[in-house]
CSV table of C-alpha atoms in Angstrom, one decimal:
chain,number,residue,atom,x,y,z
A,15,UNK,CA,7.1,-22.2,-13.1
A,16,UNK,CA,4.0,-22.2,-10.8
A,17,UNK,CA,0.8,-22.9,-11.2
A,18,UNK,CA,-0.9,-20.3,-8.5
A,19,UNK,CA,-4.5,-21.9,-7.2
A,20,UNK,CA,-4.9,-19.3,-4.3
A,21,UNK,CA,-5.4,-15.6,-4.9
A,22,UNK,CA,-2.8,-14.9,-2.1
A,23,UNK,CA,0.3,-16.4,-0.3
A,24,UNK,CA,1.9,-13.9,2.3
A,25,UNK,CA,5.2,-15.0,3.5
A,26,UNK,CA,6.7,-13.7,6.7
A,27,UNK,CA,10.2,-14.3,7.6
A,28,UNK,CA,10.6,-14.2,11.5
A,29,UNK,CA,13.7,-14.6,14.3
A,30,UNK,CA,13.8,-13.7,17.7
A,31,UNK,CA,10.3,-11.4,17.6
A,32,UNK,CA,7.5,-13.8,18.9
A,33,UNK,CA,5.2,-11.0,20.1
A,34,UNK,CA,5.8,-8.3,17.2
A,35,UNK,CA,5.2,-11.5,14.7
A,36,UNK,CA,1.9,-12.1,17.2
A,37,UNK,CA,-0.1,-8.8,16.4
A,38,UNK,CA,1.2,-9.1,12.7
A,39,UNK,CA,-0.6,-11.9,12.3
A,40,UNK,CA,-3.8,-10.7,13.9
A,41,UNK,CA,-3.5,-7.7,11.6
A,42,UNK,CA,-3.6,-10.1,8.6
A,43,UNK,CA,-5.9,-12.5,9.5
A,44,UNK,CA,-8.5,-9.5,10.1
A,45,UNK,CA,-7.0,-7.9,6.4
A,46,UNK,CA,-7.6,-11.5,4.9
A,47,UNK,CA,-11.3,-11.3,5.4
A,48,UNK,CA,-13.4,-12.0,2.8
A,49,UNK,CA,-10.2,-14.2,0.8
A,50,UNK,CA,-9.2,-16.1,3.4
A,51,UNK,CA,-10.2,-19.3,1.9
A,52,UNK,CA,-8.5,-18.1,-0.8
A,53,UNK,CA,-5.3,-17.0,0.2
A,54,UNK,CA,-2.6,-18.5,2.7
A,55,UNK,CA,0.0,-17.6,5.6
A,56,UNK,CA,3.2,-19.1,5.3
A,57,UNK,CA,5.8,-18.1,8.2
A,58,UNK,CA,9.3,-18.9,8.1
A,59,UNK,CA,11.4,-19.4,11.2
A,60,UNK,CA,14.9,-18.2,11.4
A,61,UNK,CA,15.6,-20.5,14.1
A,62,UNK,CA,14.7,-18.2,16.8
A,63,UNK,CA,15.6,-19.4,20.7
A,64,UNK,CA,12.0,-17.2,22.3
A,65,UNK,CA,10.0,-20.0,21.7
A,66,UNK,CA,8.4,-18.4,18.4
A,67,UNK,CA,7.1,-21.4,17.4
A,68,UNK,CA,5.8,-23.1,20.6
A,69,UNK,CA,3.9,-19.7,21.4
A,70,UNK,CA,2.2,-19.1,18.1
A,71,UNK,CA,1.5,-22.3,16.3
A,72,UNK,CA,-1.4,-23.1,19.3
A,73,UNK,CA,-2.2,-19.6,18.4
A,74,UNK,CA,-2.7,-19.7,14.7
A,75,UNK,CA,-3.8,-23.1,13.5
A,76,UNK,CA,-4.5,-22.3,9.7
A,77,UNK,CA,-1.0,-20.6,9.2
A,78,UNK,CA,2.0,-22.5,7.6
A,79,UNK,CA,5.0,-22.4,9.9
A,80,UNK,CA,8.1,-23.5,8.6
A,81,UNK,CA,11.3,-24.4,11.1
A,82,UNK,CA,14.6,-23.7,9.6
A,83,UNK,CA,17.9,-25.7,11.6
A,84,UNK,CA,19.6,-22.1,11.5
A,85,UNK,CA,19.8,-18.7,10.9
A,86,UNK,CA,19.6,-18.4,6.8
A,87,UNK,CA,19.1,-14.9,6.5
A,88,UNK,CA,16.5,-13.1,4.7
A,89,UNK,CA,16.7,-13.7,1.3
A,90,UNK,CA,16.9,-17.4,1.6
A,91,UNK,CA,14.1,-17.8,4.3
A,92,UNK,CA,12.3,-15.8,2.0
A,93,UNK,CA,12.7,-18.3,-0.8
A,94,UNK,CA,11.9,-21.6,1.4
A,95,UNK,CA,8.6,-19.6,1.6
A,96,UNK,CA,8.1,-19.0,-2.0
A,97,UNK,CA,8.2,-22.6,-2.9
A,98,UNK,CA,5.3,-23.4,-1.2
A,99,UNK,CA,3.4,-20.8,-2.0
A,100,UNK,CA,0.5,-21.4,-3.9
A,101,UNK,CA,-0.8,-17.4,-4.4
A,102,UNK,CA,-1.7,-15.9,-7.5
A,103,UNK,CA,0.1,-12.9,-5.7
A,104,UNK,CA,3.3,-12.9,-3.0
A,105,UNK,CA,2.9,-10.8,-0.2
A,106,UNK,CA,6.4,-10.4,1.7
A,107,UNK,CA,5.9,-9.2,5.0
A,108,UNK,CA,8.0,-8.4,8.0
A,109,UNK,CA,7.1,-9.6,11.2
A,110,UNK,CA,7.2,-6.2,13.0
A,111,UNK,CA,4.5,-4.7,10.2
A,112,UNK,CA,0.5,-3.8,11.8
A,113,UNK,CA,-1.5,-4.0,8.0
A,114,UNK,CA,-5.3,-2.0,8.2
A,115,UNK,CA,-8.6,-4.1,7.7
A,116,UNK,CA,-8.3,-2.4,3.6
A,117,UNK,CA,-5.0,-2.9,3.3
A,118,UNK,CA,-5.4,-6.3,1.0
A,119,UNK,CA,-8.6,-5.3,-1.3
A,120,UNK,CA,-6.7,-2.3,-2.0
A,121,UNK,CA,-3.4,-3.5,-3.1
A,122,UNK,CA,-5.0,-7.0,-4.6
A,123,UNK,CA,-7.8,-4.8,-6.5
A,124,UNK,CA,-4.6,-2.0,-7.6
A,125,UNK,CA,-2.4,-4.9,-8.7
A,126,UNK,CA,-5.2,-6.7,-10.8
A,127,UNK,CA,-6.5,-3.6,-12.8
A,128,UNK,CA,-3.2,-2.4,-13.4
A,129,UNK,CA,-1.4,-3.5,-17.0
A,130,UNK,CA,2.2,-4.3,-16.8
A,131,UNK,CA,2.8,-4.3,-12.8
A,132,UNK,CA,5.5,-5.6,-11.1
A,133,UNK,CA,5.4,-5.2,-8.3
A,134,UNK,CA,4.1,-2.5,-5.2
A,135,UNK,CA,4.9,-1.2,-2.1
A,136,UNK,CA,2.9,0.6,0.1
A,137,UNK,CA,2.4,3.9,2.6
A,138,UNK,CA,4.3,3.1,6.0
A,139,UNK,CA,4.8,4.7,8.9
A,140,UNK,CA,6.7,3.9,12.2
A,141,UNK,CA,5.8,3.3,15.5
A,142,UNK,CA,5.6,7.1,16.2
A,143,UNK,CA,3.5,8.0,13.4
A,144,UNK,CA,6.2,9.2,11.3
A,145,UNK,CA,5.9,8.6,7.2
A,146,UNK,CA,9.0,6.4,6.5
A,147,UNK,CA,10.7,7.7,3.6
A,148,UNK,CA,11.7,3.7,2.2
A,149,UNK,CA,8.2,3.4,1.4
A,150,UNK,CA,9.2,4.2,-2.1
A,151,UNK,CA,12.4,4.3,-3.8
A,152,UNK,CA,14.7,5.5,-6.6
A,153,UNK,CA,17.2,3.4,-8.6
A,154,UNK,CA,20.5,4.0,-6.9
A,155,UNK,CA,23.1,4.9,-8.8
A,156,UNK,CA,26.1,6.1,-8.3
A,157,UNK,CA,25.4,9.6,-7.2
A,158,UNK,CA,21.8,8.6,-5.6
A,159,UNK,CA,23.6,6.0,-3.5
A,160,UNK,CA,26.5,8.5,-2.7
A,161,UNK,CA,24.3,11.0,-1.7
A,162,UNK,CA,22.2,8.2,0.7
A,163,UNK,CA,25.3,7.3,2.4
A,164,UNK,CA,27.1,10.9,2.9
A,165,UNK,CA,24.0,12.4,4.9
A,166,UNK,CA,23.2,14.9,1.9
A,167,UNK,CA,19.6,13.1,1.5
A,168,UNK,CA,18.8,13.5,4.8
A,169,UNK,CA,19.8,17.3,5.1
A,170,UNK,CA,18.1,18.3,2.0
A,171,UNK,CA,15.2,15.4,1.9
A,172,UNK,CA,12.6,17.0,-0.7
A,173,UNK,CA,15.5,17.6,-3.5
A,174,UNK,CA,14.9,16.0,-6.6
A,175,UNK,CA,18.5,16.0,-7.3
A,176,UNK,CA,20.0,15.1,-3.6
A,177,UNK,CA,16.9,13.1,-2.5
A,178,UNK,CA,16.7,10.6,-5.6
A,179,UNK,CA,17.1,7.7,-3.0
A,180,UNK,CA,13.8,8.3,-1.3
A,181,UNK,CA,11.8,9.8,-4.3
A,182,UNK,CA,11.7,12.9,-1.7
A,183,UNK,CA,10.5,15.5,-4.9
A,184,UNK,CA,6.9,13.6,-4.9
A,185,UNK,CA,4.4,13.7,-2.4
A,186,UNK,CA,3.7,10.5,0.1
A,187,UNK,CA,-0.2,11.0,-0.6
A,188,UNK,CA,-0.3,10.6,-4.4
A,189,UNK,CA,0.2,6.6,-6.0
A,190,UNK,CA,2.7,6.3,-8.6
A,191,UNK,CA,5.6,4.5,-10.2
A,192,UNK,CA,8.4,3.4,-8.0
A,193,UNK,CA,11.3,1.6,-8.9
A,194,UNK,CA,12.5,0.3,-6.0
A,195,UNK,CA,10.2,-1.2,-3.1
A,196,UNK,CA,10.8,-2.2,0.5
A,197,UNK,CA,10.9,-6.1,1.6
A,198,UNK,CA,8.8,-4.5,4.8
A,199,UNK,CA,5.8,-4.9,2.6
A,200,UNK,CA,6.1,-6.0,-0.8
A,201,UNK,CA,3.3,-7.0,-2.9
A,202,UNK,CA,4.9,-8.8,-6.4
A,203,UNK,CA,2.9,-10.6,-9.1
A,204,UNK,CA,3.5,-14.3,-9.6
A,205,UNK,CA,4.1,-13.9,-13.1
A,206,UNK,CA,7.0,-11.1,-12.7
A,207,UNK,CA,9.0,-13.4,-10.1
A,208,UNK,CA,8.8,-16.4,-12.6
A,209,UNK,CA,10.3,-14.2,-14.7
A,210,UNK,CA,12.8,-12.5,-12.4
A,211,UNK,CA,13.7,-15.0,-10.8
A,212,UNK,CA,13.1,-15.1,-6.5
A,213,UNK,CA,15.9,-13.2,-3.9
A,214,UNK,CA,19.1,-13.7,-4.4
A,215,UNK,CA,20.5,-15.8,-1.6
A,216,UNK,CA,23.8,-13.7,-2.1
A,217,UNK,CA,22.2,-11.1,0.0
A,218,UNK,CA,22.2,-12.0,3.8
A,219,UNK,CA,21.2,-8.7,4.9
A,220,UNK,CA,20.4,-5.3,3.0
A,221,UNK,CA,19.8,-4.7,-0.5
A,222,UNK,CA,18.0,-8.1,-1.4
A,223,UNK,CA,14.7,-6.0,-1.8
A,224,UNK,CA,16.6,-3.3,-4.4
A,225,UNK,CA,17.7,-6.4,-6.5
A,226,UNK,CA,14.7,-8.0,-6.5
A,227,UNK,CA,13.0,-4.8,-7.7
A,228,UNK,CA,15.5,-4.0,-10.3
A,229,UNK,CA,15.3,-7.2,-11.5
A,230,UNK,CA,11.8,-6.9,-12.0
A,231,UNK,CA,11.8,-3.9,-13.8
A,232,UNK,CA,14.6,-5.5,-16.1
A,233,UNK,CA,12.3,-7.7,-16.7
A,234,UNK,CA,10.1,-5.4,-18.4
A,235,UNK,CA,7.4,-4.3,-15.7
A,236,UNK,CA,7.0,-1.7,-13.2
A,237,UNK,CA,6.9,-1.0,-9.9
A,238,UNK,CA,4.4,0.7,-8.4
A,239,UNK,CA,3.8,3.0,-4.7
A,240,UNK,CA,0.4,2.6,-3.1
A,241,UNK,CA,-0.3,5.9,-1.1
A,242,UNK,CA,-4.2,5.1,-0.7
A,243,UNK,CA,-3.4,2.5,2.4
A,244,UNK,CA,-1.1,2.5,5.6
A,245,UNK,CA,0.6,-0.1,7.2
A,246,UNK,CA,2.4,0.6,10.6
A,247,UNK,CA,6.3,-1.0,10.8
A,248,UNK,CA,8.2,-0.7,13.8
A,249,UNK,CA,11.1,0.6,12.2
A,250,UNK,CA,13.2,0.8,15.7
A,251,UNK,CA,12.9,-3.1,15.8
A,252,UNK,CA,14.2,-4.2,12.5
A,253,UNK,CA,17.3,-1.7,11.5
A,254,UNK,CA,19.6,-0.2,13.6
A,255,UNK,CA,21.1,3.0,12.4
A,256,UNK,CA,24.2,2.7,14.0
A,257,UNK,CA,28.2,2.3,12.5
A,258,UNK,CA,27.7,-1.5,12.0
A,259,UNK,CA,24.4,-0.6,9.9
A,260,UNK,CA,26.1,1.5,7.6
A,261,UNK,CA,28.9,-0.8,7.1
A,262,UNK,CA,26.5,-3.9,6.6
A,263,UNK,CA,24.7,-1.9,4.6
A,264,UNK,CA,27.7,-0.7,2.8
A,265,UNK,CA,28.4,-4.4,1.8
A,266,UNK,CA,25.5,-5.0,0.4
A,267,UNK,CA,25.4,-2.0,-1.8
A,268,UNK,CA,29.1,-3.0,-3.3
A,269,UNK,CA,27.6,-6.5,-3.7
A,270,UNK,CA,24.7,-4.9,-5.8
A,271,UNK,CA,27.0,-3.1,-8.0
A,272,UNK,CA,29.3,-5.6,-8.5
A,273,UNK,CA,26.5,-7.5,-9.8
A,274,UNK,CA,24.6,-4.9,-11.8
A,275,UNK,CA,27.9,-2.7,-12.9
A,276,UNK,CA,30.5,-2.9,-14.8
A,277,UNK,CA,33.8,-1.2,-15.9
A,278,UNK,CA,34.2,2.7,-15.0
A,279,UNK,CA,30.6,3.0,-13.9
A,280,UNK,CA,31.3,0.3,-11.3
A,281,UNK,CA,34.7,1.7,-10.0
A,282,UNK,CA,33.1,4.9,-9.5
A,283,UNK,CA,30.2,3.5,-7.7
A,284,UNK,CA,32.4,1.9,-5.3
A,285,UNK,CA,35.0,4.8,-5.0
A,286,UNK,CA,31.8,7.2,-4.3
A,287,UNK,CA,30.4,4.5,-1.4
A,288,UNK,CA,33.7,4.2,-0.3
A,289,UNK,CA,34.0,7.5,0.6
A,290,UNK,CA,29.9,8.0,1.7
A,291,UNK,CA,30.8,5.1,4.2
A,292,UNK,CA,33.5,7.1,5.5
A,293,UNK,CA,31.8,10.3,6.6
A,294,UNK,CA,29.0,7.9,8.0
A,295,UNK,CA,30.8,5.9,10.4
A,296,UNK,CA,32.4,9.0,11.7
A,297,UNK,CA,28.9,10.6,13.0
A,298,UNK,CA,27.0,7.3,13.3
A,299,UNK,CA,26.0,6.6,17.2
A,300,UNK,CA,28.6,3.2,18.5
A,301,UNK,CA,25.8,1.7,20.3
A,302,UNK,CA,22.3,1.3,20.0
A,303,UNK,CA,20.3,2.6,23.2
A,304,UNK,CA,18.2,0.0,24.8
A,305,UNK,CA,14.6,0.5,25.5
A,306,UNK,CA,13.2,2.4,29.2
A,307,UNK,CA,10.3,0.3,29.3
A,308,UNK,CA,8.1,3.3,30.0
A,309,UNK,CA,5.5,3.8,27.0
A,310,UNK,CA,2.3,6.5,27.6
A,311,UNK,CA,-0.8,4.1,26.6
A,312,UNK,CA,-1.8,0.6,24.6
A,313,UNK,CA,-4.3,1.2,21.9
A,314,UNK,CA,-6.2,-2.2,22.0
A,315,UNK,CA,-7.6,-3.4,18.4
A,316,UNK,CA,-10.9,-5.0,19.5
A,317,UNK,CA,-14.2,-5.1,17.3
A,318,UNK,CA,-15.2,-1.1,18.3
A,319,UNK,CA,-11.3,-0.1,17.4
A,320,UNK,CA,-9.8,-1.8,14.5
A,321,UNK,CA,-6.1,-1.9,12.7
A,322,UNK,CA,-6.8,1.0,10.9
A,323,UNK,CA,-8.4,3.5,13.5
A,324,UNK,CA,-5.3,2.5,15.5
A,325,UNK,CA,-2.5,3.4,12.7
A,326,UNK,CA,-4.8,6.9,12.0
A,327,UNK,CA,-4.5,7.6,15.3
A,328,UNK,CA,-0.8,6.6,15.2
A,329,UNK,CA,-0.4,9.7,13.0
A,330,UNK,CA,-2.5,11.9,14.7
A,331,UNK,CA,-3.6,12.3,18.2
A,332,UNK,CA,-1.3,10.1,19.4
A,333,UNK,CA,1.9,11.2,17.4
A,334,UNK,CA,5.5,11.4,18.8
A,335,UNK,CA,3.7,9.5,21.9
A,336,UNK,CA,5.2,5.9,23.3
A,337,UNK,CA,2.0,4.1,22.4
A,338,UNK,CA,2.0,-0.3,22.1
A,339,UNK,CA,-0.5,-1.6,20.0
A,340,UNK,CA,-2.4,-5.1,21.1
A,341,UNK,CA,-4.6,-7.0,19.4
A,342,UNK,CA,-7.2,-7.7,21.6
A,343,UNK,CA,-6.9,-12.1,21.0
A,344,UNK,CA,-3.4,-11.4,21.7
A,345,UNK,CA,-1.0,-12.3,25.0
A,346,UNK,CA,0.8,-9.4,24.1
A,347,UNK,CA,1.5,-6.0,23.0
A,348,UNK,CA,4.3,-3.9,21.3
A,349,UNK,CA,6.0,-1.1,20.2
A,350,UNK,CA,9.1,0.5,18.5
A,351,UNK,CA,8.6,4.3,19.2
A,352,UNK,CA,12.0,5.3,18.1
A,353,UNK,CA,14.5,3.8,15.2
A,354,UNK,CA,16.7,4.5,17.9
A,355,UNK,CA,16.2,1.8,20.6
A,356,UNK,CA,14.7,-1.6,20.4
A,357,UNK,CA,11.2,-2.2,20.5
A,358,UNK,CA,9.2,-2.6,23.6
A,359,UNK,CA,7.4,-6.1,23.8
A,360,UNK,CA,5.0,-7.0,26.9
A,361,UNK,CA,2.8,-9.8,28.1
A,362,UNK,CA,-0.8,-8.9,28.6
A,363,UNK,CA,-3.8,-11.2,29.3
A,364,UNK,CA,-6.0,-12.1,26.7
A,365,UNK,CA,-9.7,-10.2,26.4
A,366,UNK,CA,-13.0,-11.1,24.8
């Protein structure tokens, strides 16, 4: 059990993305004002070989950096993080995430007014503007999770029957009860993981972010959607949507059920995956395309063009455009304009 003496603790779990991790943490540090002697940034090092470290900790004196001797996965580095946070409230954040200037009053003030939370995710979009549809989650059983894997969620994407995974039957704009959250962004109260217990370590890859939300609800509180803020995630940088995705991601599913499931519910979970997996690989891409390089603008955050202009702007003029994002302290800027390819990451010189 903790005793939380900061309002805050956001832990990022980073490997091999020195500049995406870069303008995350500008993006926090800016949505931090106001708390930031209250609240703290603890980053956790996968053992990356870019020089993460040795670029950023010059960079960002106040945040906590923690080097790990090797690659320990998510779920794990996650947990390294957790025990030495001090927040009242866990942020976990990916490293390739933008958050708005709003984005922590909002889900701090939503999460303290609101009885019997869990935990809450929030609105995300990519790096082309586009809403991503893991923002918010159903509980997958065995015919949600069937219907994931087999394509059918995808082809009919607002069905309340074929689109349970993605909660596709209720609009993006409107807040409300979510089962199961995204570890892209995921706000949890202190008090729900002392009682849930922190990720399981079991999970390497995939699905530690649907346990940990099940678990929470298990534990007798609920999840929750945020619609009223935006946080940009390069999507394209983190998950590759190719046939070793869906069998990685297969895995993890089976580990899930063979946790949560037993008997005939569980043999027909993994009979229906089984076969999901199977018309997946067939029409999933063997390779992932590499990036071009060429990108159309940089929309620099500076103090007449904040976070949250920039992700507005994401979604409207600029949509479907190769844009990179820079902070304007930053050596660098980024973008992931297509789940597709690998991000784009360039150096740029530093303005004032």
């Amino acid at each position: 059990m903790h005793q939380p003496n900061m309002i805050l603790s956001v832990i990022i779990v980073s490997y091999q993305v020195k500049y995406f991790l870069e303008q995350c943490l500008f993006s926090v540090e800016k949505a931090l004002q106001g708390i930031r002697d209250e609240a703290e940034i603890i980053v956790v090092d996968n053992h990356s070989s870019d020089g993460t470290l040795e670029y950023l900790r010059p960079r960002f004196p106040k945040v906590t950096f923690i080097a790990l001797p090797d690659n320990q996965g998510f779920s794990r580095a996650n947990n390294q993080g957790l025990q030495k946070a001090k927040g009242r409230y866990i942020l976990f954040l990916n490293p390739d995430t933008i958050l708005p200037e709003d984005a922590c009053k909002t889900c701090l003030s939503f999460m303290a007014s609101t009885p019997g939370i869990g935990a809450a995710g929030v609105r995300m979009i990519d790096g082309s503007g586009q809403f991503l549809k893991e923002s918010r989650r159903g509980f997958p059983t065995p015919w949600v999770a069937f219907c994931k894997l087999s394509g059918l969620t995808a082809l009919f994407p607002h069905s309340r029957r074929l689109a349970g995974y993605y909660m596709g039957h209720l609009p993006e704009s409107k807040t409300h009860p979510a089962p199961i959250l995204s570890g892209a962004c995921m706000w949890v109260d202190r008090t729900a993981l002392d009682k849930a217990g922190p990720f399981d370590e079991q999970f390497f890859m995939y699905a530690e972010d649907i346990d940990l939300s099940y678990r929470i609800e298990m534990a007798g509180f609920t999840n929750y959607y945020i619609a009223e803020t935006t946080i940009l995630h390069f999507k394209g940088e983190s998950t590759r949507k190719d046939a070793r995705y869906v069998k990685l991601f297969y895995q993890a599913m089976a580990r899930f059920r063979r946790k949560h499931f037993k008997g005939p519910l569980s043999r027909l979970f993994n009979g229906l995956l089984e076969i999901a997996v199977w018309l997946r690989v067939r029409c999933s891409p063997r390779t992932v395309k590499t990036p071009s390089g060429h990108y159309d603008m940089i929309l620099t955050e500076n103090k007449d063009h904040s976070f949250k202009q920039i992700i507005e702007e994401l979604e409207g003029p600029y949509r479907a455009k190769r844009v990179l994002i820079h902070a304007g302290a930053s050596g660098s800027a980024v973008g992931s304009p297509s789940a597709e390819e690998r991000g784009i990451a360039i150096a740029m010189p530093v303005t004032h």
